[in-house]
mmCIF file of C-alpha atoms in Angstrom:
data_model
loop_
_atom_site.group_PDB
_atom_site.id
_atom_site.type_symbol
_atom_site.label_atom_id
_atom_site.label_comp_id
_atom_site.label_asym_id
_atom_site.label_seq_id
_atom_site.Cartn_x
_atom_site.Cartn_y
_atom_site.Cartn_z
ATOM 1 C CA UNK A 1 -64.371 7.367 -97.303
ATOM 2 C CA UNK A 2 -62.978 4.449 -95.527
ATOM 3 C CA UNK A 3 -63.990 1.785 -93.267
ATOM 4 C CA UNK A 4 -60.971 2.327 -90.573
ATOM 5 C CA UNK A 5 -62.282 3.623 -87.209
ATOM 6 C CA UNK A 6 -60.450 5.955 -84.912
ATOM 7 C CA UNK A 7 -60.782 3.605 -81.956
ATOM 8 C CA UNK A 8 -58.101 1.727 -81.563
ATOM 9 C CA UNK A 9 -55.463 4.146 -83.067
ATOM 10 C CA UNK A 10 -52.674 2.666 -84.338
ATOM 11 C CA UNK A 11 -49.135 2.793 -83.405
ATOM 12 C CA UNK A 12 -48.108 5.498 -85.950
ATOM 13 C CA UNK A 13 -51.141 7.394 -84.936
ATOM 14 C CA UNK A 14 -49.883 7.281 -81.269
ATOM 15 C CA UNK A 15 -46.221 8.425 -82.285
ATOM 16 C CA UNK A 16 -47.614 11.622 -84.547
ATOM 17 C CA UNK A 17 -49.862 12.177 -81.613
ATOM 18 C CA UNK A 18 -47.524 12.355 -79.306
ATOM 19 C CA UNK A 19 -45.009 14.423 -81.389
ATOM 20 C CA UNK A 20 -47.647 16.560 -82.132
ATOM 21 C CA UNK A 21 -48.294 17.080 -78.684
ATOM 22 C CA UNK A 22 -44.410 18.053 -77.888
ATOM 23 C CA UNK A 23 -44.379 20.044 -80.794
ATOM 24 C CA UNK A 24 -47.767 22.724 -79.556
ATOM 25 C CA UNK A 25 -46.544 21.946 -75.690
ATOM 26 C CA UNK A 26 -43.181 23.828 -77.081
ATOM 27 C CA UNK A 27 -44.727 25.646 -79.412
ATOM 28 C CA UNK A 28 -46.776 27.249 -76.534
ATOM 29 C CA UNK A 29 -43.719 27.773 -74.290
ATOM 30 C CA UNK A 30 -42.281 29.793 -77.041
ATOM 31 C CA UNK A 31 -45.176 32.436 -77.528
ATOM 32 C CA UNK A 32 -45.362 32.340 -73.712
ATOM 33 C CA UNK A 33 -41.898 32.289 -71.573
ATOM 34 C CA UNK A 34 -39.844 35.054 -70.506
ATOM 35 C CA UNK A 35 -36.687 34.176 -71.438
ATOM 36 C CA UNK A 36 -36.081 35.052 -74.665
ATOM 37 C CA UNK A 37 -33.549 32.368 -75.227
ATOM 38 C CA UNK A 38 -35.311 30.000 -73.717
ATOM 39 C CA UNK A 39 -38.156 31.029 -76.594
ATOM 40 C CA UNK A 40 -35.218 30.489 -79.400
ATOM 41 C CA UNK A 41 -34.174 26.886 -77.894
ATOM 42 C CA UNK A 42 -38.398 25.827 -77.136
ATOM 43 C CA UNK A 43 -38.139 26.587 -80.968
ATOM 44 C CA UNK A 44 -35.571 23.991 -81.532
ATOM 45 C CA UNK A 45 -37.898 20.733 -79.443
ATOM 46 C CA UNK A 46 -41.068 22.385 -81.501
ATOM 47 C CA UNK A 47 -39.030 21.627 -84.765
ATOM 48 C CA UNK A 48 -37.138 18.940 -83.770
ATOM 49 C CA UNK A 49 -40.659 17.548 -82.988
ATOM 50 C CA UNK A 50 -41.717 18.598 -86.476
ATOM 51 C CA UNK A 51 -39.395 17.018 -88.468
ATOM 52 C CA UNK A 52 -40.131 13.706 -86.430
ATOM 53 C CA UNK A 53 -43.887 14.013 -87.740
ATOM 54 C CA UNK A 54 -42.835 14.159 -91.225
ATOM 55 C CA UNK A 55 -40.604 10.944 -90.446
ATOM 56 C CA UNK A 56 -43.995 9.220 -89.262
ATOM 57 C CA UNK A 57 -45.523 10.717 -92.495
ATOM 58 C CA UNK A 58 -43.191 8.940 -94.889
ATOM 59 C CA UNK A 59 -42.046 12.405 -95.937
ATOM 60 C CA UNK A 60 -38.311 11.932 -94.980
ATOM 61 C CA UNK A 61 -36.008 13.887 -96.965
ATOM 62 C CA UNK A 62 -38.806 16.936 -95.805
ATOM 63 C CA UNK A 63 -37.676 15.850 -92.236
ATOM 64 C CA UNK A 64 -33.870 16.048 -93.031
ATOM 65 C CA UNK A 65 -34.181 19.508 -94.490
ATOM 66 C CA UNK A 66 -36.342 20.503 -91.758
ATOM 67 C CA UNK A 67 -33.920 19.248 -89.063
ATOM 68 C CA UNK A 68 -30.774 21.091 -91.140
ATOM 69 C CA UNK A 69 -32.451 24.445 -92.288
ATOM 70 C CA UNK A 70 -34.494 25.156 -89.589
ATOM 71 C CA UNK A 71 -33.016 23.776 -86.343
ATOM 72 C CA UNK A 72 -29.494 24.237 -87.651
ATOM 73 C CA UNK A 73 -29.606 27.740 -89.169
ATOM 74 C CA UNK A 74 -32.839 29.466 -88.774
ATOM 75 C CA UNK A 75 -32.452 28.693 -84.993
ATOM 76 C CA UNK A 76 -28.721 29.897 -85.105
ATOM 77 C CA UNK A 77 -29.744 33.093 -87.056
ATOM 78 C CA UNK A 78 -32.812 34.270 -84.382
ATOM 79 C CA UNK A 79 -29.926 33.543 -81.769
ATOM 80 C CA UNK A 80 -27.352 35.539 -83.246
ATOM 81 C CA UNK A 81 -30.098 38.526 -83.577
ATOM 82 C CA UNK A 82 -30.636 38.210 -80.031
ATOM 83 C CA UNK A 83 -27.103 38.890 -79.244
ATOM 84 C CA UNK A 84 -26.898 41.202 -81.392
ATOM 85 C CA UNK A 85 -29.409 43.105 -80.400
ATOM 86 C CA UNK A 86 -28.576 43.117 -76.749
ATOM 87 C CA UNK A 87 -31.418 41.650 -75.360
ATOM 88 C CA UNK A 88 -31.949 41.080 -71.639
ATOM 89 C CA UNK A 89 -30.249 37.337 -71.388
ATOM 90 C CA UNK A 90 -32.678 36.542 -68.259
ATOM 91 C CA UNK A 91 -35.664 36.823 -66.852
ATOM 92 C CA UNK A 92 -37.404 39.728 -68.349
ATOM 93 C CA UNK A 93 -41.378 40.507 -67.443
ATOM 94 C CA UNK A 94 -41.719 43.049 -70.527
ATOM 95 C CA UNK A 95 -41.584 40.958 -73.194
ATOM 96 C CA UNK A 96 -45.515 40.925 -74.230
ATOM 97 C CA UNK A 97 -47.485 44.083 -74.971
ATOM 98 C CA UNK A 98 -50.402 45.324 -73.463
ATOM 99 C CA UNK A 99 -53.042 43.563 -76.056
ATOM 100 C CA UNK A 100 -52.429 39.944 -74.476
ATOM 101 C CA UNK A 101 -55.746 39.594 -73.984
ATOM 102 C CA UNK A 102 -57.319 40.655 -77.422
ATOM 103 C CA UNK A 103 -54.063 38.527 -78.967
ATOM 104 C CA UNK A 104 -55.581 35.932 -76.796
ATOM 105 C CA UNK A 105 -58.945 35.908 -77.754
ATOM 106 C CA UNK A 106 -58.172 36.208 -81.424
ATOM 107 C CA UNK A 107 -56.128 32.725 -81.481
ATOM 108 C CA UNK A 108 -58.684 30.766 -79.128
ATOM 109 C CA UNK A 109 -61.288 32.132 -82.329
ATOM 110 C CA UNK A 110 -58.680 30.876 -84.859
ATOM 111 C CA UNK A 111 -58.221 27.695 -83.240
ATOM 112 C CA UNK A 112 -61.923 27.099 -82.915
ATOM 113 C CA UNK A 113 -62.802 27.773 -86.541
ATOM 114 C CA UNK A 114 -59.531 25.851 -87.959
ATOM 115 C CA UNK A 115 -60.267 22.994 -85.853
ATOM 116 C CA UNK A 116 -63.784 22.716 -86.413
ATOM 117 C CA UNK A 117 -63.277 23.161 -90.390
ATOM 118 C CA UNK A 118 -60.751 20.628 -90.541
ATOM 119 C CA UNK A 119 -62.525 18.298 -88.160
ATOM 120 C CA UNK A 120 -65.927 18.801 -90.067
ATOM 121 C CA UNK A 121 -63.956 18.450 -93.736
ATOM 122 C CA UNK A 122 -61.865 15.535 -93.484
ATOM 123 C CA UNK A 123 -63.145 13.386 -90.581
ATOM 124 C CA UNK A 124 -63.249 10.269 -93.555
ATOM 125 C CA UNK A 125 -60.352 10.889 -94.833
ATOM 126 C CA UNK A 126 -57.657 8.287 -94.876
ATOM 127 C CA UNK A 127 -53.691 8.344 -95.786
ATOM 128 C CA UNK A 128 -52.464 4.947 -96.669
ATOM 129 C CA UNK A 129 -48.994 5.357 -95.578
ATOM 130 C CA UNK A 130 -46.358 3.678 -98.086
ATOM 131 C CA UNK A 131 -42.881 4.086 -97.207
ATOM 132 C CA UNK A 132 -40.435 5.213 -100.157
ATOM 133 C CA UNK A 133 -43.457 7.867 -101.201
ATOM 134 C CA UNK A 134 -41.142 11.008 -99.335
ATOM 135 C CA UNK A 135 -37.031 9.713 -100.419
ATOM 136 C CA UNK A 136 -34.746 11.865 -101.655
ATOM 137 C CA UNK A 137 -34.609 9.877 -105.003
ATOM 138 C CA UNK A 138 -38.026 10.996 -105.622
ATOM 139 C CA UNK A 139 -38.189 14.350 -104.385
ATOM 140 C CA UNK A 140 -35.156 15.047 -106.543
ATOM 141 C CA UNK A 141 -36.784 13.375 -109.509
ATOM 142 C CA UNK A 142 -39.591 15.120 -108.960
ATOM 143 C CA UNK A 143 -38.160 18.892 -108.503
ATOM 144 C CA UNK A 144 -35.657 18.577 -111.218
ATOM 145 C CA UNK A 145 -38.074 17.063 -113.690
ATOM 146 C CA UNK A 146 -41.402 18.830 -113.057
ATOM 147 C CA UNK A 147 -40.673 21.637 -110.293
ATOM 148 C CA UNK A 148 -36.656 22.985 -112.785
ATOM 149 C CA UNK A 149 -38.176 26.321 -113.286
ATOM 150 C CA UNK A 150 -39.737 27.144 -109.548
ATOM 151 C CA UNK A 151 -36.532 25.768 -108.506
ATOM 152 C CA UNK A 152 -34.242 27.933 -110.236
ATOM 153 C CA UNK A 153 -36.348 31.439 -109.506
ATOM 154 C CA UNK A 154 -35.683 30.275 -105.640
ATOM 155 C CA UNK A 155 -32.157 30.226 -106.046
ATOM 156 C CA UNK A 156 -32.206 33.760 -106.946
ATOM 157 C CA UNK A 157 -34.608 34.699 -104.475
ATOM 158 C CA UNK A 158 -32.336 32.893 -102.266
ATOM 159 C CA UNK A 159 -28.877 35.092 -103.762
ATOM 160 C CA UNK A 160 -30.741 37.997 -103.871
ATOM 161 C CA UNK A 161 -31.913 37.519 -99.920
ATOM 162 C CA UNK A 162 -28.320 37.240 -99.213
ATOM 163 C CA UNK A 163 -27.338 40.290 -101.496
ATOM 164 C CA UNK A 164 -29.975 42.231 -99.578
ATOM 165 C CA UNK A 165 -28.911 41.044 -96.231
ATOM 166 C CA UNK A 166 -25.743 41.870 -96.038
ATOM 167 C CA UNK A 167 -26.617 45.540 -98.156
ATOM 168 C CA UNK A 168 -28.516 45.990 -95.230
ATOM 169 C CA UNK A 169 -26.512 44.936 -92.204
ATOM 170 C CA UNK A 170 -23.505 46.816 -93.384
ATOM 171 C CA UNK A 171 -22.745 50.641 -92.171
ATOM 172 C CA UNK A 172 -20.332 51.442 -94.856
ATOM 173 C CA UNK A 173 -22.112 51.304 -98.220
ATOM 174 C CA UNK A 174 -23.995 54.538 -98.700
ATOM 175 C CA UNK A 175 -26.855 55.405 -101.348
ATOM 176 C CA UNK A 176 -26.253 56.970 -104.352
ATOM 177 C CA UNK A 177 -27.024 60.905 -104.178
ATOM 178 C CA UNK B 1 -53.056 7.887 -90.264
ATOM 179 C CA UNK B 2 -56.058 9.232 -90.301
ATOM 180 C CA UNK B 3 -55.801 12.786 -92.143
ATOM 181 C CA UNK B 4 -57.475 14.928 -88.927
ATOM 182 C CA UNK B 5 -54.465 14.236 -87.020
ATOM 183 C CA UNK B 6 -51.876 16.235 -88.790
ATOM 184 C CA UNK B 7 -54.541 19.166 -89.645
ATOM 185 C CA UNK B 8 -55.443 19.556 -86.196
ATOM 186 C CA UNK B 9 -51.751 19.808 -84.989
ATOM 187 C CA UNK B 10 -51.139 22.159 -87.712
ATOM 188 C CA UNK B 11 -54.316 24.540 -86.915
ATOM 189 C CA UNK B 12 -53.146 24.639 -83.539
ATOM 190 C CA UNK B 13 -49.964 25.482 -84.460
ATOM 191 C CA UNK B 14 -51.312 28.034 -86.526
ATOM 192 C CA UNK B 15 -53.190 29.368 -83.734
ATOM 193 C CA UNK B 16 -50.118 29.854 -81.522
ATOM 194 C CA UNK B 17 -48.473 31.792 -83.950
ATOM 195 C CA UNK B 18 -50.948 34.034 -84.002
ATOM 196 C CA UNK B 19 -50.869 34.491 -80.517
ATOM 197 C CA UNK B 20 -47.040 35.280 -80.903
ATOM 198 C CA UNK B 21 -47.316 37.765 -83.675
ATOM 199 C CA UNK B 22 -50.391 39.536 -81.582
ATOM 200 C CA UNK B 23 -48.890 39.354 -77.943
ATOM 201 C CA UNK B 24 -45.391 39.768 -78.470
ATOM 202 C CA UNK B 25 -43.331 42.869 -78.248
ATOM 203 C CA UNK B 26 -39.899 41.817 -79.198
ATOM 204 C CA UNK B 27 -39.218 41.720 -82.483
ATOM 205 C CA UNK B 28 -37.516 38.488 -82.991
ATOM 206 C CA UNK B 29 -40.224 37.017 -81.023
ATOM 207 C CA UNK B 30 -42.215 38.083 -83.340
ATOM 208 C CA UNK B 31 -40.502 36.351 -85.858
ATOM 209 C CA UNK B 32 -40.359 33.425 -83.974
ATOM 210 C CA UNK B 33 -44.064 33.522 -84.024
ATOM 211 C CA UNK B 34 -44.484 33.589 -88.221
ATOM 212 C CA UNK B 35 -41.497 30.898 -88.184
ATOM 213 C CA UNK B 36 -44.056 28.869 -86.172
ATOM 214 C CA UNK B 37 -46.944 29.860 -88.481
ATOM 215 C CA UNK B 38 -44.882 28.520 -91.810
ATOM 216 C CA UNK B 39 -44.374 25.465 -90.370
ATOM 217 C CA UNK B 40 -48.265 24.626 -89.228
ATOM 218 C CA UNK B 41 -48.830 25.146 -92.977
ATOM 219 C CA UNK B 42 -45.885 22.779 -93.805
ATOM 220 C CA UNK B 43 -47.235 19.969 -91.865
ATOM 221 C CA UNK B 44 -50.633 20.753 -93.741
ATOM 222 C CA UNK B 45 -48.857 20.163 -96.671
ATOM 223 C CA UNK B 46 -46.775 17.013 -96.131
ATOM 224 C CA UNK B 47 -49.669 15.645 -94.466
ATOM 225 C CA UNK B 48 -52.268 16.464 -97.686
ATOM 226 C CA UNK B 49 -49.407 15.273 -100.353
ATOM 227 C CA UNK B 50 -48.935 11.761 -98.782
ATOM 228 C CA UNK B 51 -52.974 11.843 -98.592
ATOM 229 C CA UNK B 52 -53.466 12.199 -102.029
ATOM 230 C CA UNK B 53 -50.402 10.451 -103.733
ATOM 231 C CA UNK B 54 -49.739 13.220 -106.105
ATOM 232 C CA UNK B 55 -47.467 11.995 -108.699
ATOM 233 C CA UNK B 56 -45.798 15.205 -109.176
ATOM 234 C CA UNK B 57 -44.910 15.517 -105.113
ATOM 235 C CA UNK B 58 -46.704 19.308 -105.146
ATOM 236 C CA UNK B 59 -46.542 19.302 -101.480
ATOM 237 C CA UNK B 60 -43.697 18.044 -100.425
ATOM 238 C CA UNK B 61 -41.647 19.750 -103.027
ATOM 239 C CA UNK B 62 -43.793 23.026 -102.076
ATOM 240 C CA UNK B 63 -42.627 22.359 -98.401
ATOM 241 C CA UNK B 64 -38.902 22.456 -99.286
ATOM 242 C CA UNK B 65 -39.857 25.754 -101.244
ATOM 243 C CA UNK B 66 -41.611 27.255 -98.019
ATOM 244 C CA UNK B 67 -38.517 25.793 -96.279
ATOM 245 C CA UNK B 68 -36.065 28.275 -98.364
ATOM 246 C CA UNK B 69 -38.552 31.056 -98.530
ATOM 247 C CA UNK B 70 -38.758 30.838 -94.645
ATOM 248 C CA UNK B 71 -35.355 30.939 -94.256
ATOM 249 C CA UNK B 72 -34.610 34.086 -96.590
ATOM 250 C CA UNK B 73 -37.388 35.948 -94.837
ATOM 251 C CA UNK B 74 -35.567 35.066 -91.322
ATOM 252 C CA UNK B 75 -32.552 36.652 -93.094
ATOM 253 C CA UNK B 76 -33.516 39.766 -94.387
ATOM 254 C CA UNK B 77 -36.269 40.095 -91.024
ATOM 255 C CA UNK B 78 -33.312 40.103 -88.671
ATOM 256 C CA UNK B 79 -30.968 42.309 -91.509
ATOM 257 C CA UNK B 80 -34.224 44.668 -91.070
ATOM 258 C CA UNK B 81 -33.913 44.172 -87.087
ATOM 259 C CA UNK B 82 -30.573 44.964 -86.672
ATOM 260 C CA UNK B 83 -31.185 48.393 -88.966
ATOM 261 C CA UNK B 84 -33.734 49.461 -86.666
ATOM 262 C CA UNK B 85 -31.629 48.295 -83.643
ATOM 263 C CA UNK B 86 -28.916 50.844 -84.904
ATOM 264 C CA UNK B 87 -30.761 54.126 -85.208
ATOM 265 C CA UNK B 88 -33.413 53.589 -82.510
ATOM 266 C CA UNK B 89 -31.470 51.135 -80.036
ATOM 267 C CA UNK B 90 -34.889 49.720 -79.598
ATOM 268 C CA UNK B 91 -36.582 46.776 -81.429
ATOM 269 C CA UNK B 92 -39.899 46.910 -79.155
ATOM 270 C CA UNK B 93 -42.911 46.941 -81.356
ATOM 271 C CA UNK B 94 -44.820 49.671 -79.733
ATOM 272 C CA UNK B 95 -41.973 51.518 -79.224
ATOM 273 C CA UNK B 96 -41.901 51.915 -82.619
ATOM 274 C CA UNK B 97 -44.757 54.345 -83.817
ATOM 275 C CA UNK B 98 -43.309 57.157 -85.558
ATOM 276 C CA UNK B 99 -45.697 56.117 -88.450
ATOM 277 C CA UNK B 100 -48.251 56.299 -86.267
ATOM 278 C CA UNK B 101 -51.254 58.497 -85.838
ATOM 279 C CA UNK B 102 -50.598 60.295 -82.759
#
């Protein structure tokens, strides 16, 4: 519980407002344009706009990963599939299926129940934001003194992603009979 | 920053990634859609660690861990993609229903 109101906001409520804003305007233009690399580059504003509302959280090495991993490679990666794949470069009407409507219907209803839940749960709660609370000093305190072991089974994960990857983009390596 | 904020942006992010993963019929779309889906749940996480202060950083640290895990899954997804694309030189969804009942 705390005594702060939500009239006026304050300025780092407006900022993470507006990001948030650019980041389900975008976010919206991805699951709905027809270009489908127009869809991969909306991606890039959504997390661009992201990585910005971790900045106004105080969680800033989370922002610089964000802006590296995602925007520089995961982005790069869906592109390169769309080459790859030959996809239609422009306009192209048949990129959603037929159940548009029921897809439609099912994320209003998942909207309305998140929103509600969330709204009903935490509508007292307040985050004191401290600066310092999200550096890379203390994230890499923290995962290398408490988080070692999760941290080490993700880097195999990780090699054995890439082992399977490339297993299964090549032609030339055949099963054993 | 009051904590409804960053849960509201991240349930309707959630939401539009379900929209994508329903509506869509091109597979990397698709993707596109879950990539959007991890990253609602990210925000819910950042947002929820700074609001409690943990000491040990669970959800921040957790973030960078969803942050790797999303980007191996985007790997071996469009690996998978480009499999598919080679012996059926289609990656529609509903194109693809030989598992099907007819």
């Amino acid at each position: 519980m705390s005594g702060v109101g939500f009239w006026p906001p304050s300025v780092l409520e407006v900022v993470f407002l507006l990001l948030g804003l650019v980041a389900v305007g975008s976010a919206l233009l991805v699951v709905t344009t027809r270009q489908l690399v127009h869809a991969a580059l909306w991606l890039v504003v959504c997390f661009g706009a992201l990585a910005g509302c971790y900045l106004v959280l105080t969680a800033e090495f989370v922002a610089w990963v964000q802006v590296l991993i995602y925007v520089g490679a995961v982005v790069v990666l869906l592109l390169f599939g769309i080459m790859l794949t030959r996809a239609p470069i422009g306009r192209s009407d048949d990129l959603d299926s037929g159940n548009r409507v029921v897809a439609a219907v099912v994320a209003v209803a998942t909207a309305g129940v998140l929103v509600s839940v969330v709204v009903g749960g935490f509508q007292h709660a307040y985050a004191d934001l401290r600066p310092g609370a999200g550096s890379a000093e203390e994230l890499g305190a923290s995962i290398f003194r408490n988080w070692v072991l999760p941290f080490e089974a993700l880097s195999v994960l990780l090699l054995a992603a890439l082992i399977g990857a490339i297993v299964l983009s090549r032609t030339d390596i055949k099963g054993r009979r | 920053m009051h904590v409804v904020y960053p849960a509201v942006v991240a349930a309707l992010l959630f939401s539009i990634g379900v929209y994508g993963v329903l509506a869509r019929r091109n597979t990397i779309l698709v993707l596109m859609s879950v990539e959007l889906m991890l990253n609602a749940v990210n925000l819910n996480l950042v947002a929820f660690d700074v609001w409690l202060r943990d000491v040990l950083h669970s959800g921040q640290v957790l973030t960078l861990f969803v942050i790797v895990i999303a980007a191996a899954e985007v790997g071996i997804g469009l690996a998978i993609v480009l499999a598919v694309f080679r012996t059926r030189k289609a990656i529609e969804l509903d194109r693809l229903r030989e598992l099907g009942e007819p």
